Short mmCIF file of C-alpha atoms in Angstrom, two decimals:
data_model
loop_
_atom_site.label_atom_id
_atom_site.label_comp_id
_atom_site.label_asym_id
_atom_site.label_seq_id
_atom_site.Cartn_x
_atom_site.Cartn_y
_atom_site.Cartn_z
CA UNK I 1 -107.01 17.60 -79.43
CA UNK I 2 -109.81 15.30 -79.04
CA UNK I 3 -111.55 13.43 -76.43
CA UNK I 4 -113.87 10.53 -76.42
CA UNK I 5 -116.24 9.06 -73.83
CA UNK I 6 -114.58 6.20 -71.92
CA UNK I 7 -116.43 4.54 -69.11
CA UNK I 8 -113.19 2.94 -67.82
CA UNK I 9 -111.63 6.36 -67.20
CA UNK I 10 -114.41 8.51 -65.65
CA UNK I 11 -111.92 11.02 -64.27
CA UNK I 12 -111.33 12.41 -67.76
CA UNK I 13 -112.92 15.83 -68.03
CA UNK I 14 -116.34 15.47 -69.67
CA UNK I 15 -115.76 18.34 -72.09
CA UNK I 16 -112.44 16.91 -73.20
CA UNK I 17 -114.00 13.51 -73.73
CA UNK I 18 -116.53 14.96 -76.17
CA UNK I 19 -114.42 17.20 -78.34
CA UNK I 20 -112.02 16.86 -81.25
CA UNK I 21 -109.85 19.93 -80.84
CA UNK I 22 -107.45 21.40 -83.32
CA UNK I 23 -103.70 21.76 -82.78
CA UNK I 24 -102.71 25.29 -83.68
CA UNK I 25 -100.24 26.04 -86.44
CA UNK I 26 -100.60 22.84 -88.46
CA UNK I 27 -102.03 24.33 -91.63
CA UNK I 28 -99.50 24.60 -94.47
CA UNK I 29 -99.41 28.15 -95.72
CA UNK I 30 -98.69 28.52 -99.43
CA UNK I 31 -98.10 32.10 -100.57
CA UNK I 32 -96.87 31.74 -104.11
CA UNK I 33 -99.66 31.05 -106.60
CA UNK I 34 -97.46 29.05 -108.93
CA UNK I 35 -96.50 26.80 -106.03
CA UNK I 36 -100.15 26.39 -105.06
CA UNK I 37 -101.00 25.31 -108.61
CA UNK I 38 -98.02 22.97 -108.70
CA UNK I 39 -98.86 21.33 -105.39
CA UNK I 40 -102.53 21.05 -106.29
CA UNK I 41 -101.56 18.93 -109.28
CA UNK I 42 -99.24 16.44 -107.57
CA UNK I 43 -99.51 16.67 -103.82
CA UNK I 44 -102.01 15.30 -101.37
CA UNK I 45 -104.23 17.39 -99.11
CA UNK I 46 -104.16 15.76 -95.68
CA UNK I 47 -105.79 15.88 -92.27
CA UNK I 48 -103.77 14.65 -89.30
CA UNK I 49 -105.25 12.69 -86.42
CA UNK I 50 -103.55 11.53 -83.20
CA UNK I 51 -104.69 9.79 -80.03
CA UNK I 52 -103.49 11.14 -76.68
CA UNK I 53 -103.54 8.00 -74.54
CA UNK I 54 -100.49 8.66 -72.33
CA UNK I 55 -98.03 11.39 -71.39
CA UNK I 56 -98.76 15.12 -71.30
CA UNK I 57 -100.88 17.21 -73.61
CA UNK I 58 -97.76 19.14 -74.70
CA UNK I 59 -96.05 15.90 -75.68
CA UNK I 60 -99.07 14.79 -77.71
CA UNK I 61 -99.22 18.14 -79.50
CA UNK I 62 -95.46 18.09 -80.24
CA UNK I 63 -95.82 14.61 -81.69
CA UNK I 64 -98.58 15.84 -84.05
CA UNK I 65 -96.52 18.87 -85.02
CA UNK I 66 -93.67 16.50 -85.88
CA UNK I 67 -96.13 14.48 -87.94
CA UNK I 68 -97.07 17.70 -89.74
CA UNK I 69 -93.41 18.33 -90.60
CA UNK I 70 -93.11 14.75 -91.83
CA UNK I 71 -96.19 15.19 -94.01
CA UNK I 72 -94.84 18.43 -95.48
CA UNK I 73 -91.44 16.80 -96.07
CA UNK I 74 -93.28 14.10 -98.04
CA UNK I 75 -94.84 16.90 -100.14
CA UNK I 76 -98.35 17.08 -98.64
CA UNK I 77 -100.46 20.09 -97.82
CA UNK I 78 -101.62 19.89 -94.20
CA UNK I 79 -105.19 21.18 -93.87
CA UNK I 80 -105.93 20.32 -90.24
CA UNK I 81 -104.53 18.51 -87.20
CA UNK I 82 -106.63 16.92 -84.49
CA UNK I 83 -105.97 15.08 -81.26
CA UNK I 84 -108.39 12.80 -79.44
CA UNK I 85 -108.19 12.16 -75.69
CA UNK I 86 -108.92 8.61 -74.70
CA UNK I 87 -107.57 6.03 -72.27
CA UNK I 88 -106.37 3.68 -75.00
CA UNK I 89 -106.33 3.41 -78.77
CA UNK I 90 -109.45 1.87 -80.22
CA UNK I 91 -108.78 -1.65 -81.51
CA UNK I 92 -111.27 -1.30 -84.40
CA UNK I 93 -110.85 2.17 -85.88
CA UNK I 94 -107.94 3.75 -83.90
CA UNK I 95 -110.17 6.68 -82.81
CA UNK I 96 -113.45 4.95 -82.09
CA UNK I 97 -116.55 4.69 -84.32
CA UNK I 98 -118.17 7.96 -83.18
CA UNK I 99 -115.04 10.05 -83.61
CA UNK I 100 -114.32 8.32 -86.95
CA UNK I 101 -117.65 9.69 -88.23
CA UNK I 102 -116.77 13.12 -86.90
CA UNK I 103 -113.40 12.84 -88.64
CA UNK I 104 -115.18 11.97 -91.87
CA UNK I 105 -117.22 15.20 -91.67
CA UNK I 106 -114.05 17.23 -91.04
CA UNK I 107 -112.33 15.58 -94.02
CA UNK I 108 -115.26 16.27 -96.28
CA UNK I 109 -115.53 19.88 -95.17
CA UNK I 110 -111.77 20.51 -95.68
CA UNK I 111 -111.71 18.81 -99.05
CA UNK I 112 -108.93 16.44 -97.94
CA UNK I 113 -108.03 13.29 -99.84
CA UNK I 114 -105.84 11.61 -97.21
CA UNK I 115 -105.93 11.04 -93.42
CA UNK I 116 -102.57 10.46 -91.67
CA UNK I 117 -102.69 8.82 -88.25
CA UNK I 118 -99.98 9.50 -85.65
CA UNK I 119 -99.26 5.85 -84.92
CA UNK I 120 -98.90 2.48 -86.64
CA UNK I 121 -102.26 1.01 -87.64
CA UNK I 122 -103.08 -2.67 -87.89
CA UNK I 123 -104.40 -3.83 -91.26
CA UNK I 124 -107.90 -4.08 -89.86
CA UNK I 125 -107.81 -0.60 -88.25
CA UNK I 126 -106.64 0.86 -91.53
CA UNK I 127 -109.36 -0.86 -93.53
CA UNK I 128 -112.20 0.02 -91.14
CA UNK I 129 -111.14 3.67 -90.75
CA UNK I 130 -110.92 4.02 -94.53
CA UNK I 131 -114.45 2.62 -94.88
CA UNK I 132 -115.72 5.37 -92.55
CA UNK I 133 -113.82 8.45 -93.77
CA UNK I 134 -114.04 7.41 -97.47
CA UNK I 135 -110.53 8.67 -98.31
CA UNK I 136 -107.12 7.08 -98.22
CA UNK I 137 -105.71 6.47 -94.72
CA UNK I 138 -102.06 6.02 -93.97
CA UNK I 139 -100.16 5.80 -90.69
CA UNK I 140 -96.93 7.31 -89.39
CA UNK I 141 -94.90 4.34 -90.51
CA UNK I 142 -96.06 4.52 -94.13
CA UNK I 143 -95.37 8.24 -94.13
CA UNK I 144 -91.77 7.81 -92.93
CA UNK I 145 -91.19 5.02 -95.43
CA UNK I 146 -92.45 7.32 -98.21
CA UNK I 147 -90.01 10.05 -97.18
CA UNK I 148 -87.13 7.56 -97.12
CA UNK I 149 -88.10 6.40 -100.61
CA UNK I 150 -87.96 10.00 -101.89
CA UNK I 151 -84.56 10.72 -100.33
CA UNK I 152 -82.69 7.46 -101.09
CA UNK I 153 -79.90 8.12 -103.61
CA UNK I 154 -77.45 5.22 -103.58
CA UNK I 155 -78.20 1.78 -104.93
CA UNK I 156 -77.98 0.27 -101.46
CA UNK I 157 -80.12 2.99 -99.93
CA UNK I 158 -82.87 2.42 -102.51
CA UNK I 159 -82.78 -1.30 -101.97
CA UNK I 160 -82.98 -0.86 -98.17
CA UNK I 161 -85.99 1.43 -98.45
CA UNK I 162 -87.76 -0.85 -100.88
CA UNK I 163 -87.15 -3.80 -98.58
CA UNK I 164 -88.70 -1.90 -95.66
CA UNK I 165 -91.72 -0.85 -97.73
CA UNK I 166 -92.38 -4.42 -98.92
CA UNK I 167 -92.06 -5.80 -95.39
CA UNK I 168 -94.57 -3.20 -94.21
CA UNK I 169 -96.88 -3.84 -97.17
CA UNK I 170 -96.94 -7.64 -97.02
CA UNK I 171 -99.40 -8.04 -94.08
CA UNK I 172 -101.47 -5.11 -95.39
CA UNK I 173 -102.22 -6.37 -98.89
CA UNK I 174 -105.88 -6.09 -99.53
CA UNK I 175 -108.11 -5.86 -102.62
CA UNK I 176 -111.62 -4.81 -103.54
CA UNK I 177 -114.55 -6.61 -105.07
CA UNK I 178 -113.98 -9.74 -107.05
CA UNK I 179 -110.25 -9.29 -107.47
CA UNK I 180 -109.54 -11.23 -104.25
CA UNK I 181 -111.59 -14.26 -105.16
CA UNK I 182 -110.64 -14.51 -108.83
CA UNK I 183 -108.86 -17.87 -109.47
CA UNK I 184 -105.92 -18.30 -111.79
CA UNK I 185 -106.71 -21.88 -112.64
CA UNK I 186 -108.57 -23.47 -115.58
CA UNK I 187 -109.53 -21.43 -118.62
CA UNK I 188 -109.50 -18.26 -116.50
CA UNK I 189 -105.69 -18.51 -116.47
CA UNK I 190 -105.56 -16.61 -119.72
CA UNK I 191 -104.99 -19.62 -121.97
CA UNK I 192 -101.70 -20.55 -120.33
CA UNK I 193 -102.05 -24.16 -121.51
CA UNK I 194 -100.56 -27.31 -120.02
CA UNK I 195 -98.97 -26.75 -116.63
CA UNK I 196 -100.94 -23.62 -115.84
CA UNK I 197 -104.32 -25.15 -115.21
CA UNK I 198 -105.52 -26.40 -111.83
CA UNK I 199 -107.03 -25.00 -108.65
CA UNK I 200 -104.93 -21.88 -109.03
CA UNK I 201 -104.42 -19.22 -106.41
CA UNK I 202 -106.16 -16.02 -105.49
CA UNK I 203 -104.84 -12.71 -106.74
CA UNK I 204 -103.98 -11.83 -103.16
CA UNK I 205 -101.96 -15.05 -102.80
CA UNK I 206 -100.14 -14.28 -106.07
CA UNK I 207 -99.27 -10.80 -104.89
CA UNK I 208 -97.97 -12.14 -101.58
CA UNK I 209 -95.85 -14.73 -103.31
CA UNK I 210 -94.33 -12.10 -105.56
CA UNK I 211 -93.65 -9.81 -102.65
CA UNK I 212 -91.89 -12.57 -100.70
CA UNK I 213 -89.76 -13.38 -103.73
CA UNK I 214 -88.80 -9.76 -104.13
CA UNK I 215 -88.01 -9.41 -100.41
CA UNK I 216 -85.71 -12.42 -100.59
CA UNK I 217 -83.92 -10.97 -103.62
CA UNK I 218 -83.47 -7.57 -101.91
CA UNK I 219 -82.09 -9.19 -98.77
CA UNK I 220 -79.49 -11.07 -100.83
CA UNK I 221 -78.58 -7.88 -102.76
CA UNK I 222 -78.15 -5.84 -99.58
CA UNK I 223 -75.95 -8.54 -98.05
CA UNK I 224 -73.74 -8.50 -101.14
CA UNK I 225 -73.55 -4.69 -101.22
CA UNK I 226 -72.61 -4.48 -97.53
CA UNK I 227 -69.61 -6.78 -98.09
CA UNK I 228 -67.52 -3.93 -99.52
CA UNK I 229 -68.21 -1.72 -96.50
CA UNK I 230 -67.17 -4.57 -94.21
CA UNK I 231 -63.86 -4.89 -96.08
CA UNK I 232 -63.21 -1.15 -95.66
CA UNK I 233 -63.97 -1.33 -91.96
CA UNK I 234 -61.60 -4.29 -91.63
CA UNK I 235 -58.81 -2.34 -93.36
CA UNK I 236 -59.28 0.57 -90.99
CA UNK I 237 -59.25 -1.79 -88.01
CA UNK I 238 -56.00 -3.36 -89.20
CA UNK I 239 -54.44 0.09 -89.40
CA UNK I 240 -55.90 0.88 -85.94
CA UNK I 241 -57.76 3.96 -87.24
CA UNK I 242 -60.36 4.93 -84.62
CA UNK I 243 -63.99 5.25 -85.74
CA UNK I 244 -66.35 7.99 -84.58
CA UNK I 245 -70.02 7.96 -85.60
CA UNK I 246 -72.35 10.95 -85.54
CA UNK I 247 -75.82 9.79 -84.49
CA UNK I 248 -78.92 11.68 -83.42
CA UNK I 249 -82.46 12.75 -84.14
CA UNK I 250 -83.39 13.73 -87.66
CA UNK I 251 -82.63 17.38 -88.48
CA UNK I 252 -80.53 17.79 -85.31
CA UNK I 253 -77.65 19.13 -87.41
CA UNK I 254 -75.47 16.01 -87.81
CA UNK I 255 -74.39 16.79 -91.39
CA UNK I 256 -73.65 20.39 -90.45
CA UNK I 257 -71.47 19.20 -87.60
CA UNK I 258 -69.65 16.78 -89.94
CA UNK I 259 -68.98 19.64 -92.33
CA UNK I 260 -67.80 21.94 -89.53
CA UNK I 261 -65.38 19.29 -88.18
CA UNK I 262 -64.01 18.00 -91.51
CA UNK I 263 -64.98 20.48 -94.28
CA UNK I 264 -66.64 17.51 -95.98
CA UNK I 265 -69.17 19.49 -98.02
CA UNK I 266 -71.97 16.99 -97.27
CA UNK I 267 -75.52 18.02 -98.29
CA UNK I 268 -77.20 20.04 -95.56
CA UNK I 269 -80.94 20.76 -95.66
CA UNK I 270 -83.43 22.04 -93.12
CA UNK I 271 -85.52 18.95 -93.72
CA UNK I 272 -86.28 15.65 -92.06
CA UNK I 273 -84.20 12.70 -93.24
CA UNK I 274 -82.06 14.71 -95.64
CA UNK I 275 -79.27 12.17 -95.06
CA UNK I 276 -79.95 8.47 -95.70
CA UNK I 277 -76.62 7.20 -97.11
CA UNK I 278 -73.78 7.27 -94.58
CA UNK I 279 -70.88 9.59 -95.37
CA UNK I 280 -67.44 8.60 -94.03
CA UNK I 281 -64.77 11.35 -93.87
CA UNK I 282 -61.27 11.50 -92.45
CA UNK I 283 -60.69 13.85 -89.54
CA UNK I 284 -57.75 14.71 -87.28
CA UNK I 285 -57.55 15.51 -83.62
CA UNK I 286 -55.86 18.71 -82.40
CA UNK I 287 -52.65 16.72 -81.88
CA UNK I 288 -52.79 15.35 -85.43
CA UNK I 289 -54.14 11.87 -84.83
CA UNK I 290 -56.32 10.58 -87.65
CA UNK I 291 -59.76 9.04 -87.27
CA UNK I 292 -62.86 8.45 -89.37
CA UNK I 293 -66.06 10.45 -88.82
CA UNK I 294 -69.30 8.94 -90.12
CA UNK I 295 -72.61 10.72 -90.64
CA UNK I 296 -75.62 8.39 -90.27
CA UNK I 297 -79.31 8.40 -90.99
CA UNK I 298 -81.37 10.37 -88.46
CA UNK I 299 -83.64 8.67 -85.99
CA UNK I 300 -87.18 9.70 -85.01
CA UNK I 301 -89.74 8.72 -82.44
CA UNK I 302 -91.47 5.48 -83.39
CA UNK I 303 -88.92 4.76 -86.15
CA UNK I 304 -90.47 1.86 -88.13
CA UNK I 305 -88.89 -1.44 -87.11
CA UNK I 306 -88.93 -2.40 -90.81
CA UNK I 307 -86.48 0.47 -91.46
CA UNK I 308 -84.25 -0.55 -88.58
CA UNK I 309 -84.12 -4.11 -89.94
CA UNK I 310 -83.53 -3.01 -93.57
CA UNK I 311 -80.85 -0.49 -92.60
CA UNK I 312 -79.13 -2.85 -90.13
CA UNK I 313 -76.18 -3.44 -92.43
CA UNK I 314 -75.65 0.35 -92.60
CA UNK I 315 -76.31 0.95 -88.91
CA UNK I 316 -73.80 -1.73 -87.86
CA UNK I 317 -71.18 0.93 -88.50
CA UNK I 318 -72.53 2.59 -85.37
CA UNK I 319 -72.43 -0.57 -83.27
CA UNK I 320 -68.75 -1.16 -84.17
CA UNK I 321 -67.61 2.47 -83.57
CA UNK I 322 -65.13 3.54 -80.88
CA UNK I 323 -67.27 6.58 -80.00
CA UNK I 324 -70.78 7.86 -80.73
CA UNK I 325 -71.23 11.63 -80.94
CA UNK I 326 -74.89 11.89 -80.05
CA UNK I 327 -76.15 15.19 -81.52
CA UNK I 328 -79.25 16.76 -79.88
CA UNK I 329 -81.24 19.70 -81.25
CA UNK I 330 -81.09 22.16 -78.37
CA UNK I 331 -83.78 24.33 -80.03
CA UNK I 332 -86.36 21.53 -80.09
CA UNK I 333 -89.40 21.73 -77.83
CA UNK I 334 -88.63 18.33 -76.28
CA UNK I 335 -84.92 17.54 -76.54
CA UNK I 336 -85.19 14.91 -73.76
CA UNK I 337 -87.70 12.95 -75.86
CA UNK I 338 -85.23 13.10 -78.80
CA UNK I 339 -82.44 11.70 -76.57
CA UNK I 340 -84.69 8.87 -75.39
CA UNK I 341 -85.77 7.98 -78.97
CA UNK I 342 -82.17 7.90 -80.21
CA UNK I 343 -80.98 5.74 -77.32
CA UNK I 344 -83.85 3.38 -77.91
CA UNK I 345 -82.73 2.82 -81.51
CA UNK I 346 -79.04 2.53 -80.51
CA UNK I 347 -80.04 -0.22 -78.05
CA UNK I 348 -82.07 -1.96 -80.77
CA UNK I 349 -79.07 -2.12 -83.13
CA UNK I 350 -76.73 -3.31 -80.40
CA UNK I 351 -74.83 -0.04 -79.94
CA UNK I 352 -75.77 0.72 -76.36
CA UNK I 353 -72.32 -0.40 -75.16
CA UNK I 354 -70.39 2.11 -77.33
CA UNK I 355 -69.06 5.18 -75.44
CA UNK I 356 -71.34 8.18 -76.01
CA UNK I 357 -70.60 11.89 -76.11
CA UNK I 358 -73.73 14.00 -75.96
CA UNK I 359 -73.42 17.19 -78.04
CA UNK I 360 -76.23 19.79 -77.80
CA UNK I 361 -76.30 21.62 -81.14
CA UNK I 362 -78.03 24.83 -82.31
CA UNK I 363 -77.31 26.69 -79.06
CA UNK I 364 -77.47 29.95 -81.01
CA UNK I 365 -81.26 29.48 -81.30
CA UNK I 366 -81.97 27.50 -78.12
CA UNK I 367 -83.67 28.63 -74.93
CA UNK I 368 -80.98 29.13 -72.24
CA UNK I 369 -83.27 27.58 -69.62
CA UNK I 370 -83.64 24.47 -71.75
CA UNK I 371 -79.85 24.27 -72.23
CA UNK I 372 -79.32 24.57 -68.52
CA UNK I 373 -81.73 21.75 -67.85
CA UNK I 374 -80.01 19.53 -70.48
CA UNK I 375 -76.59 20.12 -68.93
CA UNK I 376 -77.98 19.10 -65.55
CA UNK I 377 -79.56 15.93 -66.92
CA UNK I 378 -76.64 15.01 -69.18
CA UNK I 379 -73.42 15.51 -67.16
CA UNK I 380 -70.40 15.69 -69.46
CA UNK I 381 -72.38 16.95 -72.42
CA UNK I 382 -71.06 19.72 -74.66
CA UNK I 383 -72.93 22.69 -76.15
CA UNK I 384 -72.03 23.79 -79.67
CA UNK I 385 -73.34 25.57 -82.76
CA UNK I 386 -72.33 24.03 -86.03
CA UNK I 387 -73.55 27.17 -87.78
CA UNK I 388 -71.51 29.72 -85.84
CA UNK I 389 -68.65 27.44 -84.78
CA UNK I 390 -69.20 28.03 -81.04
CA UNK I 391 -67.88 25.19 -78.88
CA UNK I 392 -66.25 23.23 -81.73
CA UNK I 393 -62.78 23.57 -80.20
CA UNK I 394 -63.97 21.96 -77.00
CA UNK I 395 -65.72 19.24 -79.02
CA UNK I 396 -62.51 18.35 -80.90
CA UNK I 397 -60.61 18.11 -77.59
CA UNK I 398 -63.37 15.90 -76.10
CA UNK I 399 -63.33 13.57 -79.11
CA UNK I 400 -59.53 13.19 -78.84
CA UNK I 401 -59.75 12.43 -75.13
CA UNK I 402 -62.45 9.82 -75.72
CA UNK I 403 -60.64 7.91 -78.48
CA UNK I 404 -58.91 4.66 -77.52
CA UNK I 405 -55.23 5.12 -76.89
CA UNK I 406 -52.63 3.40 -79.02
CA UNK I 407 -50.74 0.96 -76.83
CA UNK I 408 -47.26 1.05 -78.43
CA UNK I 409 -44.99 4.06 -77.84
CA UNK I 410 -41.71 3.93 -79.71
CA UNK I 411 -38.53 5.91 -79.98
CA UNK I 412 -36.54 5.14 -83.14
CA UNK I 413 -34.22 6.72 -85.69
CA UNK I 414 -35.84 6.13 -89.07
CA UNK I 415 -33.43 6.24 -92.06
CA UNK I 416 -34.13 9.08 -94.49
CA UNK I 417 -34.80 6.56 -97.27
CA UNK I 418 -37.85 5.35 -95.29
CA UNK I 419 -39.64 8.66 -95.13
CA UNK I 420 -42.82 6.73 -95.95
CA UNK I 421 -42.75 5.20 -92.44
CA UNK I 422 -42.51 8.65 -90.87
CA UNK I 423 -45.45 9.81 -92.97
CA UNK I 424 -47.46 6.73 -91.79
CA UNK I 425 -46.59 7.51 -88.20
CA UNK I 426 -48.17 10.97 -88.69
CA UNK I 427 -51.22 9.57 -90.51
CA UNK I 428 -51.91 6.48 -88.39
CA UNK I 429 -50.40 7.29 -85.04
CA UNK I 430 -49.66 10.18 -82.73
CA UNK I 431 -46.24 11.75 -83.16
CA UNK I 432 -44.91 13.08 -79.90
CA UNK I 433 -41.55 14.39 -81.19
CA UNK I 434 -39.59 14.36 -84.44
CA UNK I 435 -36.02 15.52 -84.92
CA UNK I 436 -33.71 15.40 -87.96
CA UNK I 437 -30.36 13.88 -87.03
CA UNK I 438 -27.39 12.66 -89.03
CA UNK I 439 -28.66 9.10 -89.58
CA UNK I 440 -32.33 9.92 -90.16
CA UNK I 441 -35.39 11.14 -88.29
CA UNK I 442 -35.44 10.60 -84.58
CA UNK I 443 -39.09 9.76 -84.04
CA UNK I 444 -41.00 9.39 -80.80
CA UNK I 445 -44.59 8.35 -81.36
CA UNK I 446 -47.50 6.20 -80.31
CA UNK I 447 -48.25 3.86 -83.24
CA UNK I 448 -50.28 0.73 -83.99
CA UNK I 449 -48.46 -2.55 -83.26
CA UNK I 450 -48.26 -3.37 -86.96
CA UNK I 451 -46.46 -0.12 -87.73
CA UNK I 452 -44.11 -0.60 -84.76
CA UNK I 453 -43.08 -3.95 -86.27
CA UNK I 454 -42.39 -2.32 -89.63
CA UNK I 455 -40.30 0.39 -87.98
CA UNK I 456 -38.28 -2.33 -86.26
CA UNK I 457 -37.71 -4.14 -89.57
CA UNK I 458 -36.63 -0.91 -91.31
CA UNK I 459 -34.10 -0.08 -88.60
CA UNK I 460 -32.77 -3.64 -88.52
CA UNK I 461 -32.84 -3.65 -84.75
CA UNK I 462 -35.28 -3.58 -81.94
CA UNK I 463 -36.97 -0.24 -81.41
CA UNK I 464 -37.11 1.28 -78.00
CA UNK I 465 -40.60 0.53 -76.63
CA UNK I 466 -41.85 2.69 -73.80
CA UNK I 467 -44.66 1.93 -71.38
#
């Protein structure tokens, strides 16, 4: 942790205000020599720096530990982690000029080539801090964007990540030396000839223009690609198939829970942001009612707003769901902070109105005292372990109870030649009773209105509708 002198906050302990102190356990340990050699060739050696301006010391340290995990997920070797105590973030260099010089000495001594700040830096903060430490400086937002870029697999996912990166990069474009003042007009334009001469534009202006053009193109492409998903959602709505979305903090075990509930076989990794592309799978309630279960991208504290905007077409699946299964990592040091971060993003994407079922996962490795506190603070929450299967039965029952009820209950004898309608009643509705009689299948079920109308047409008479 670190501390800096601040005349506006004299109550800060003098020793704390004059020390950059290390956060324990943030050095990446590499045991295998071949891995060391491999990482030395392609991975960055980083020093982490955070500012503790609010909240508790434990919260600030947990935030920096999370930054360390993010850095390692991106493929970096973490050499050191430091926190500075000050009343507010320095507007010029993030940590203040004096501590920036101390940080430069630490970076030089450790042999680091990158500094990662636990916050989003303004373009001027980034530039000034780089000029002091003399190595590359990136912030938490750029780090998360880099991880997303590494993990994107689908065409839409890659386009969304690139859009977020370009939106982040646009106000931060900067150049060195004469490259910013070099004009493209006149003979300097490379002999472009008629139509290319004139006052020209700076290289920076050219780069910005190209970025804006690329951003516009990506936005159009993402809109086109999201059209297919909207059609699929519309088809499910017409068939009155309920939609359940699994949301939660990154690495909370959402994909593991999806696999446990559906046998989907979705990729599961003990890594941050292992899932970027939503996976939609069919599931059934204990009574046999079908619904869709969607795994979504994980959230994180200070999730870049560029990512939220770029992934909005994907995240709208959450806002239109009938139920959100909010998965919480019960083994995390600060599960309450995870819950707050996820709910903040849900509110940002317009999903705060959707019914929420809080599910505390990883209870097999969680502290019982922490679990007891979560149950007290989140009445109605469930505790499960996707790994061992504990609590999954209760979760299935809770999901069924939370799904919207179908409003048409019918009792009808379906001719044997229309077995397809009986099959649809099982797939799309809730069959209460089925009996084979002389004229067909005597069916009592709750079904969507559209299917009730088709049953009526097949029988050739009005079906018996019950309240």
